[in-house]
mmCIF file of C-alpha atoms and ligand atoms in Angstrom:
data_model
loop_
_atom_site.group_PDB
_atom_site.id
_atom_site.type_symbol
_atom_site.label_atom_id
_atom_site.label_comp_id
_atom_site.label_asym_id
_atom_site.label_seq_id
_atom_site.Cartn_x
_atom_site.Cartn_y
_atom_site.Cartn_z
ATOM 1 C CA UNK A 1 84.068 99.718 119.955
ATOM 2 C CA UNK A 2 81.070 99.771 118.408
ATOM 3 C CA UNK A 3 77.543 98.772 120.229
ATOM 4 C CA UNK A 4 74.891 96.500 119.083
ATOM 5 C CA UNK A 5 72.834 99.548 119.900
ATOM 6 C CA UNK A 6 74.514 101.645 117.231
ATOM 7 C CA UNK A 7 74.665 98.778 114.988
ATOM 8 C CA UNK A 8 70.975 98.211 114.975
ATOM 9 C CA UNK A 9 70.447 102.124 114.228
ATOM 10 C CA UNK A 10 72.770 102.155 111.329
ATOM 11 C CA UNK A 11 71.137 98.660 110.149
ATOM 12 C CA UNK A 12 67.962 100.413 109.984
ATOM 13 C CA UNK A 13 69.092 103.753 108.209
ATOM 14 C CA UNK A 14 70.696 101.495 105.822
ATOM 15 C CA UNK A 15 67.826 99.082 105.499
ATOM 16 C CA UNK A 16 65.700 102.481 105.049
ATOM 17 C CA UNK A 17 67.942 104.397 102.181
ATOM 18 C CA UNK A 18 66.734 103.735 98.775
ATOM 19 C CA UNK A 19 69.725 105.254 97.661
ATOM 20 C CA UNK A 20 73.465 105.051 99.276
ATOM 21 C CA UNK A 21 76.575 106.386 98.678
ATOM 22 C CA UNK A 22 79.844 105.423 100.082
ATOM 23 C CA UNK A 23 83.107 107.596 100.146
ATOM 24 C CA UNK A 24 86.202 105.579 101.481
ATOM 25 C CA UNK A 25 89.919 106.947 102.184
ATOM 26 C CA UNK A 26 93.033 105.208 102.975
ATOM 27 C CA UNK A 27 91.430 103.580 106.318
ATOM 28 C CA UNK A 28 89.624 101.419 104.040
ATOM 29 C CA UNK A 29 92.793 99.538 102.858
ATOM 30 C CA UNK A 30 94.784 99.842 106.151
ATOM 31 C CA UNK A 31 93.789 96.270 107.232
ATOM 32 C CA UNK A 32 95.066 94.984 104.401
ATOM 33 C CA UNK A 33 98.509 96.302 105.060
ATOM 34 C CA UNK A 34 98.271 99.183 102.868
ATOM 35 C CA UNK A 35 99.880 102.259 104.794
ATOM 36 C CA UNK A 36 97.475 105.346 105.289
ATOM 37 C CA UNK A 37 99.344 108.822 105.061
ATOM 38 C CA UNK A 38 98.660 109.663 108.436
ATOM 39 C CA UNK A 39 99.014 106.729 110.329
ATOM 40 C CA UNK A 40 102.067 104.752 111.092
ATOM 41 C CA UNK A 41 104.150 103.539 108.057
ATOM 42 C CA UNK A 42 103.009 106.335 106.275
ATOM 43 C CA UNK A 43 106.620 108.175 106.030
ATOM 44 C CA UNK A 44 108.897 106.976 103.223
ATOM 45 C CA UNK A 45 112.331 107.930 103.700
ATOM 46 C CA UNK A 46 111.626 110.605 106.414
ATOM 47 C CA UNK A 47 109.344 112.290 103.426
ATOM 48 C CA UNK A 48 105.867 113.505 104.332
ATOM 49 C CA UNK A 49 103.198 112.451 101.485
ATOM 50 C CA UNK A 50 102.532 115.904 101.080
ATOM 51 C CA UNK A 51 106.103 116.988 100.205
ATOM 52 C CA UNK A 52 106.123 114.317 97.369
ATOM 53 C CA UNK A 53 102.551 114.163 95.579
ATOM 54 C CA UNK A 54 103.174 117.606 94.213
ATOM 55 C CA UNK A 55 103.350 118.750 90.589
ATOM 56 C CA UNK A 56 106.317 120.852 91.927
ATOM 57 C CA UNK A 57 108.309 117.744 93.528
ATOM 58 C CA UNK A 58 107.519 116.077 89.850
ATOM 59 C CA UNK A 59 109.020 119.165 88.339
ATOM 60 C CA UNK A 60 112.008 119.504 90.642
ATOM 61 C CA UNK A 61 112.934 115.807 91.021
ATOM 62 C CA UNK A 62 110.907 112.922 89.123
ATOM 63 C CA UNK A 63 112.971 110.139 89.826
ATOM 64 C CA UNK A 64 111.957 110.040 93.871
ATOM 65 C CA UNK A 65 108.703 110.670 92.988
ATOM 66 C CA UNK A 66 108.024 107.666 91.366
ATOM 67 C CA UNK A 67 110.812 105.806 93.103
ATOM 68 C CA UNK A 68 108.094 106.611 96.141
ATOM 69 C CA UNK A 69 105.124 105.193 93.337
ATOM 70 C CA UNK A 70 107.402 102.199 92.622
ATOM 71 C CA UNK A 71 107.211 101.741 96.499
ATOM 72 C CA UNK A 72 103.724 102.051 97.543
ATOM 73 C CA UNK A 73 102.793 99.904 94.108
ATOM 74 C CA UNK A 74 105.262 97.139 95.704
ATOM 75 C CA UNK A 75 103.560 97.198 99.007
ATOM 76 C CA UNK A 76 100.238 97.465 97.559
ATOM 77 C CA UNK A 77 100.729 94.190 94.824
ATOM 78 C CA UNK A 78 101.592 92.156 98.160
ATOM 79 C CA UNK A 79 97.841 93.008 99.720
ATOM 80 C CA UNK A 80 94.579 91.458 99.068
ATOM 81 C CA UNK A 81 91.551 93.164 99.604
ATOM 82 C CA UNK A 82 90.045 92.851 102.815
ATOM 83 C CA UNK A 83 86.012 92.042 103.978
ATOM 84 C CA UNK A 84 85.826 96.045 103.988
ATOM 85 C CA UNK A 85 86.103 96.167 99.773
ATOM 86 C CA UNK A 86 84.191 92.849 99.816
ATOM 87 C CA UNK A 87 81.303 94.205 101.364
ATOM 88 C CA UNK A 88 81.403 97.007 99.427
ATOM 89 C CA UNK A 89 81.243 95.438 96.455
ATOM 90 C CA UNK A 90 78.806 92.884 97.713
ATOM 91 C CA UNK A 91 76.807 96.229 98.219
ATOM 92 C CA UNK A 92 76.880 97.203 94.808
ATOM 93 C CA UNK A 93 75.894 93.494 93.384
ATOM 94 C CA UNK A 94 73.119 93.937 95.420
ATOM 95 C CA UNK A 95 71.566 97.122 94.804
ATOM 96 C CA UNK A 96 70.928 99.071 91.790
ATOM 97 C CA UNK A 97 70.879 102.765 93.567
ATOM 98 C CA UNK A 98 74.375 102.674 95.350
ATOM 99 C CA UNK A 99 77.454 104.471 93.931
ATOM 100 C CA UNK A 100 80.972 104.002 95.240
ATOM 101 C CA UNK A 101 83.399 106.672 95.720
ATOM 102 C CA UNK A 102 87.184 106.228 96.803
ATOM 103 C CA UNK A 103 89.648 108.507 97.152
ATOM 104 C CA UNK A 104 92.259 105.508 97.069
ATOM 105 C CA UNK A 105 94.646 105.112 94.348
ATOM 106 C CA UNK A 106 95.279 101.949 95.462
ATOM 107 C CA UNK A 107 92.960 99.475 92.998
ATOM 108 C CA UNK A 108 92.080 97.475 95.826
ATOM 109 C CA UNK A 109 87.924 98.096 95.031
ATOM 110 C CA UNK A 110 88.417 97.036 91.867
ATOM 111 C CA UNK A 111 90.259 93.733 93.041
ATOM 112 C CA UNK A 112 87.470 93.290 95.434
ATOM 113 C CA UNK A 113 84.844 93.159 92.782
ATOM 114 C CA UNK A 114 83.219 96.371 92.897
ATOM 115 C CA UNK A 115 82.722 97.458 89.366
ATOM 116 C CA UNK A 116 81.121 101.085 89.414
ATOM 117 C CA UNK A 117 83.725 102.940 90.985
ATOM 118 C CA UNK A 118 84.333 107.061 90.996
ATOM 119 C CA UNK A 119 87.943 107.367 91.597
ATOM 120 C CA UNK A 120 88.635 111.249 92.663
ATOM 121 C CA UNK A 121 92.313 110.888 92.967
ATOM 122 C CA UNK A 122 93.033 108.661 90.059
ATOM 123 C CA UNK A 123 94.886 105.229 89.993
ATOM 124 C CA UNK A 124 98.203 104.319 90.925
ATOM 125 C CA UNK A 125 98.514 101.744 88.006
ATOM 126 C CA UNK A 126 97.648 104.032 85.610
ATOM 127 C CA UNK A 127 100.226 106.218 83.982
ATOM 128 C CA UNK A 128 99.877 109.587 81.614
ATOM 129 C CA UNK A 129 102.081 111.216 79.718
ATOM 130 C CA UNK A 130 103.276 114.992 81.289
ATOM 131 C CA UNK A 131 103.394 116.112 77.570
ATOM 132 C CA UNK A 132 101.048 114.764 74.981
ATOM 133 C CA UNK A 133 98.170 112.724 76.647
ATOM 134 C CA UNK A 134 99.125 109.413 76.134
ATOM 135 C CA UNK A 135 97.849 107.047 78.571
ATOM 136 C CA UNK A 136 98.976 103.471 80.051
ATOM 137 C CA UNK A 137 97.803 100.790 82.785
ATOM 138 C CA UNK A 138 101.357 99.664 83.739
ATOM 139 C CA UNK A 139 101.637 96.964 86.578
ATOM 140 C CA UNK A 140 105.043 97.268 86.269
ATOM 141 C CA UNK A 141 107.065 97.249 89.914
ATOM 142 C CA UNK A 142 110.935 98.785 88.441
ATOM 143 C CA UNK A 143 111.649 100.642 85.256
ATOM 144 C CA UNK A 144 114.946 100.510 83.924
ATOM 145 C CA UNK A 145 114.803 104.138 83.421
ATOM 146 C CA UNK A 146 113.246 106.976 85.874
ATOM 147 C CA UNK A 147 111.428 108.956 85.050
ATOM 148 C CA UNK A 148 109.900 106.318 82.363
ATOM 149 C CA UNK A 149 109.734 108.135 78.856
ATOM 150 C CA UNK A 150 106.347 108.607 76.767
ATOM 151 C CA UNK A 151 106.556 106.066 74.439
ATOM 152 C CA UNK A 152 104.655 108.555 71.644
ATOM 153 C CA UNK A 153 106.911 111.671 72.429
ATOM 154 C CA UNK A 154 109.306 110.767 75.107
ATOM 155 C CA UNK A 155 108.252 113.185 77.575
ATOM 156 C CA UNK A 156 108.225 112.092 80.985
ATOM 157 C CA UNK A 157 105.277 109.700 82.106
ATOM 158 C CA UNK A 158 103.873 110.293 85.879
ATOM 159 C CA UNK A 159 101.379 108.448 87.522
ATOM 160 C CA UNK A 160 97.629 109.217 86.628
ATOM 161 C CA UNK A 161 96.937 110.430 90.475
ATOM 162 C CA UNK A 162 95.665 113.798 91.756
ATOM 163 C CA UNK A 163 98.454 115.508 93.612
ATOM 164 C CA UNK A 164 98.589 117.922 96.207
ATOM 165 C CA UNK A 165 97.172 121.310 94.461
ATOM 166 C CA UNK A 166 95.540 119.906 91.310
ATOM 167 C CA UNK A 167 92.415 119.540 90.399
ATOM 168 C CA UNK A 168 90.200 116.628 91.006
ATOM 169 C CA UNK A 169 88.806 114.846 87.565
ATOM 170 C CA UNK A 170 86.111 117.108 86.106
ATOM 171 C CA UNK A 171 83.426 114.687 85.453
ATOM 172 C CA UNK A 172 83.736 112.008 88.183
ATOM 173 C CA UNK A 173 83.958 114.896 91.005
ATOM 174 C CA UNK A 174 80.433 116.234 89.092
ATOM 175 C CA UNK A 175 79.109 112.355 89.317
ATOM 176 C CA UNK A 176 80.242 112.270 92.854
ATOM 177 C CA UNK A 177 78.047 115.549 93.644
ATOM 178 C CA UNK A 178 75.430 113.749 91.749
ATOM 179 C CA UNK A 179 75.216 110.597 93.840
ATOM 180 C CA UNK A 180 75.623 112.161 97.511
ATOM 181 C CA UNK A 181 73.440 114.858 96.594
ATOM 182 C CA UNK A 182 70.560 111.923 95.693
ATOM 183 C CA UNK A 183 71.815 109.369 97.901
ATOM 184 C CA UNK A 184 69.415 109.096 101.129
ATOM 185 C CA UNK A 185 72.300 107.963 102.870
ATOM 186 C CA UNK A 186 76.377 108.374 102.998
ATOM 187 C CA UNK A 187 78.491 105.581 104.562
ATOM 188 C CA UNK A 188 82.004 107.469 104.932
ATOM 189 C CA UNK A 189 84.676 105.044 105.623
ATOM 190 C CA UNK A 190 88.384 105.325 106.391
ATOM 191 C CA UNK A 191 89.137 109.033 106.171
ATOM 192 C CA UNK A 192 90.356 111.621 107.916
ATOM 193 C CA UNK A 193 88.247 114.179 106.255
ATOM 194 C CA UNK A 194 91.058 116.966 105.943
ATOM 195 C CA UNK A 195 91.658 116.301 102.180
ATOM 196 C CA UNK A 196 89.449 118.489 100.411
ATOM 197 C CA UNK A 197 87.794 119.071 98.175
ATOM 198 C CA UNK A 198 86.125 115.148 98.579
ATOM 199 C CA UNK A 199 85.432 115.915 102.340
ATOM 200 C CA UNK A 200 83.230 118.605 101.548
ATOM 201 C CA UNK A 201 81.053 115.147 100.146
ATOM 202 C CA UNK A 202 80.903 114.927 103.710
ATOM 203 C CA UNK A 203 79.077 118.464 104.286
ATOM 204 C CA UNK A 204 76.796 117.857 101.007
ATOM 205 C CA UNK A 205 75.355 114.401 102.631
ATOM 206 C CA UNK A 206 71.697 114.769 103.975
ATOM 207 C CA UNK A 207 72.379 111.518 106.388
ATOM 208 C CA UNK A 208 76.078 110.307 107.393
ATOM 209 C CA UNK A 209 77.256 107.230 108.743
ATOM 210 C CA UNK A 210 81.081 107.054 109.811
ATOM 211 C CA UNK A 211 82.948 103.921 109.861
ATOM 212 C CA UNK A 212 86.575 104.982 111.674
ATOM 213 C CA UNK A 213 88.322 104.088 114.932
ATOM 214 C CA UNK A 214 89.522 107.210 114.992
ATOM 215 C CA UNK A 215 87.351 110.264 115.855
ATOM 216 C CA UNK A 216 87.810 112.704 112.873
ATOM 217 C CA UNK A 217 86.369 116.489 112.261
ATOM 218 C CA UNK A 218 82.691 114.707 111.231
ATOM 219 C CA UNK A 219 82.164 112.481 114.218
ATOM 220 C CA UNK A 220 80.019 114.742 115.824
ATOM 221 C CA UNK A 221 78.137 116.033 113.040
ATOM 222 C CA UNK A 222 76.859 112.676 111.638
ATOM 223 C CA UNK A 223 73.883 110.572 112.688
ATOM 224 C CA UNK A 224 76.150 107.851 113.569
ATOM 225 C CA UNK A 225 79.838 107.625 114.024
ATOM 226 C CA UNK A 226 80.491 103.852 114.485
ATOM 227 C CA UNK A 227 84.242 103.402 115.940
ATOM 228 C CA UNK A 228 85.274 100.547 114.761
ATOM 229 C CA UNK A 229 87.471 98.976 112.081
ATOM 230 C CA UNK A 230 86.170 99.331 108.800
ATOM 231 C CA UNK A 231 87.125 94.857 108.242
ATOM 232 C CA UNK A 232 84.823 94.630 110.491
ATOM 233 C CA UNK A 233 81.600 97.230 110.726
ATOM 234 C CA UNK A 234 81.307 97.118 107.194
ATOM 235 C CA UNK A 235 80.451 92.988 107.290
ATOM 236 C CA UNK A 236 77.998 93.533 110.119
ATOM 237 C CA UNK A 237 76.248 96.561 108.746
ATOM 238 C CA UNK A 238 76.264 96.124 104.457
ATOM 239 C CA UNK A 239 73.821 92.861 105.186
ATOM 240 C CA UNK A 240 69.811 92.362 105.552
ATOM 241 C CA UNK A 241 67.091 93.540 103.502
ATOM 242 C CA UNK A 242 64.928 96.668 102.914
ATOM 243 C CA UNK A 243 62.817 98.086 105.929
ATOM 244 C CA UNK A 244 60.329 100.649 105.911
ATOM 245 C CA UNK A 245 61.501 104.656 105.616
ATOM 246 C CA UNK A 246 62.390 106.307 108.251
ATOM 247 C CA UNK A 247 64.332 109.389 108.290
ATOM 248 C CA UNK A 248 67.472 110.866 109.776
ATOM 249 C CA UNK A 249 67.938 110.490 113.246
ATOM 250 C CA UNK A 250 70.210 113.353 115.166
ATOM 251 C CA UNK A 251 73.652 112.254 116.099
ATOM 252 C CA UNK A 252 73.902 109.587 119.084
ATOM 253 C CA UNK A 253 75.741 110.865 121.679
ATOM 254 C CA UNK A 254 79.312 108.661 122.143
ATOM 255 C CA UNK A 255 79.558 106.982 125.543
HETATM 256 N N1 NAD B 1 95.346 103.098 99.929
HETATM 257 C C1 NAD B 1 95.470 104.232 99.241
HETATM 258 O O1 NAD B 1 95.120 104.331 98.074
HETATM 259 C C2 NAD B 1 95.988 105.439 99.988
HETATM 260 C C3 NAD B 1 96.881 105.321 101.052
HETATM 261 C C4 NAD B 1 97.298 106.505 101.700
HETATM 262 C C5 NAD B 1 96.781 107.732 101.297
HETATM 263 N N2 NAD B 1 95.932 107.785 100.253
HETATM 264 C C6 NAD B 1 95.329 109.056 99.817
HETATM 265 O O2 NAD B 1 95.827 110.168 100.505
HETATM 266 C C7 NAD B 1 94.813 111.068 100.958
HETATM 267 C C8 NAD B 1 94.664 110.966 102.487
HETATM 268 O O3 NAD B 1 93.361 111.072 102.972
HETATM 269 P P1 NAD B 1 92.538 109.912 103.723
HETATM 270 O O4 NAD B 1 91.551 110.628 104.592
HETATM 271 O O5 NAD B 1 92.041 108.920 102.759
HETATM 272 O O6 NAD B 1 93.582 109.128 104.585
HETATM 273 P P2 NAD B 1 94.345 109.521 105.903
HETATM 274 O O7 NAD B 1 95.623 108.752 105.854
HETATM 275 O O8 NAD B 1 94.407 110.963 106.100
HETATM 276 O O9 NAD B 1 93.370 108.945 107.063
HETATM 277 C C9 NAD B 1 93.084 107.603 107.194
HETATM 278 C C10 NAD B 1 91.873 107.455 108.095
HETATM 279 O O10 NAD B 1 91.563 106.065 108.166
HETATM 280 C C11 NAD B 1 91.267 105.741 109.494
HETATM 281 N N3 NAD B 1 91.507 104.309 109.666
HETATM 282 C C12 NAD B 1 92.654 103.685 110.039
HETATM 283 N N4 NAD B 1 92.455 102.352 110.080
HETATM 284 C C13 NAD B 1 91.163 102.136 109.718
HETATM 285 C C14 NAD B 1 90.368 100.983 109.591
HETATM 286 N N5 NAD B 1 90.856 99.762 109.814
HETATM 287 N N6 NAD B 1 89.076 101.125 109.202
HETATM 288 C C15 NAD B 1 88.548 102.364 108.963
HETATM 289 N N7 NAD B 1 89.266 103.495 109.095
HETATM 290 C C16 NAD B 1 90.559 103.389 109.457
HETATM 291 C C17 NAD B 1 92.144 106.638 110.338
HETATM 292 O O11 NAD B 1 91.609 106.783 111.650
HETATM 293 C C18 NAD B 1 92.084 107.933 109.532
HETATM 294 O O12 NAD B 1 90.968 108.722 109.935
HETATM 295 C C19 NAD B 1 93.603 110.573 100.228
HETATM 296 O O13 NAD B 1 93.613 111.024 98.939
HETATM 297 C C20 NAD B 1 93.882 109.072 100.243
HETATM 298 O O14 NAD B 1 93.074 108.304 99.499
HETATM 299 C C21 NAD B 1 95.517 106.656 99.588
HETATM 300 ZN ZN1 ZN B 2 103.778 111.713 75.322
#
């Protein structure tokens, strides 16, 4: 639970930061019914996540690999975003200096209304060919063929995501650096921080605020860790005005 103590100290870091950054995960989108990897629900067909969002489960066996796609794009179509993405993107209407980075595939931020968004692991609804480039926003839920064939050069398509072992988009990890680095303030929301390299965002930040209800490896190290529901903290916190700058407290001890 989080304290109107803590809240008031992350209102006024907030209020404070001329700049802000956010970086949400998969807890962002879990109160919308959207299964984290982690968390319960997140096993499909006794798989683990990390056994299937490889480029060497592609190569070995592309029809469960996007049958698993076909899946989480089913489960995600049925969601709506929740007051989590609304605030974000409330956020962003807002003010000028704040940049939004996800490492959802989910679309969710975009159905919220945020507009500026720096997707590190790419987008579930987007699709790219494995062989020539082509590329495709695809809503589509069943295909009557799997893997679905490049319509250019028939190739097999895959989903435009970053697996397990690849490389994160060039330019939007560089923009990412860019923001946190001049960003007085990072709200880091819904994530485990073990997927790296985008939890190393974490280490860059000069001042952190955590929304989880989970504890994770940064708890301790930022100036507040508020445990709480991100549906929740992010509507009490992403609200006010501007106050005067003051700087970085020290982490608050957890009761
Ligand atoms: N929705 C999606 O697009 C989706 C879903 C699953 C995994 N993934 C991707 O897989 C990788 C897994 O890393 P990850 O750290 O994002 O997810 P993760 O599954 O490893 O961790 C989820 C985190 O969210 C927290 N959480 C759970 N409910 C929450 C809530 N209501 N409010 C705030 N936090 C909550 C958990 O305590 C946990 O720390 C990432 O690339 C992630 O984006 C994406
Ligand atoms: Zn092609």
């Amino acid at each position: 639970m989080v304290s109107e103590r803590e809240l008031a100290a992350a209102r006024r870091l907030l209020a404070a930061a001329g700049s802000l950054a956010a970086l949400t995960g998969a807890g962002v989108s879990a109160e919308s019914g959207v299964p984290t990897f982690r968390g319960p629900g997140g096993l499909w067909r006794n798989f683990r996540p990390e056994e299937l969002a490889t480029p060497e489960a592609f190569a070995r066996d592309p029809r469960t690999v996007w049958e698993w796609y076909l899946w989480r794009r089913g489960l995600i179509a049925a969601t709506e975003p929740n007051a989590g993405h609304r605030a974000l993107a409330a956020w962003e209407q807002q003010h000028e200096r704040f940049t939004l980075i996800t490492q959802n595939v989910d679309g969710l931020h975009d159905r919220a209304g945020s507009r500026r968004i720096l997707k590190l692991h790419g987008d579930l609804w987007q699709e790219r060919c494995s062989g020539c480039g082509y590329q495709r926003r695809n809503r589509a839920l069943a295909y009557p063929a799997l893997p679905p064939p490049c319509p250019d050069c028939g190739a097999p398509l895959r989903p435009s995501v970053v697996w397990f072992g690849e490389p994160l988009p060039r330019m939007v990890w560089a923009e990412a650096e860019r923001a946190v680095a001049q960003a007085d303030l990072l709200l880091v929301v819904g994530t485990a921080a073990q997927v790296y390299p985008a939890a190393g965002l974490v280490e860059q930040a000069r001042c952190a605020i955590e929304v989880n209800p989970a504890s994770t490896p940064f708890s301790s190290r930022v100036a507040l860790a508020l445990t709480g529901p991100a549906g929740e903290v992010l509507p009490a916190l992403l609200t006010g005005g501007r106050d005067k700058i003051t700087t970085c407290p020290p982490p608050i001890p957890t009761a």
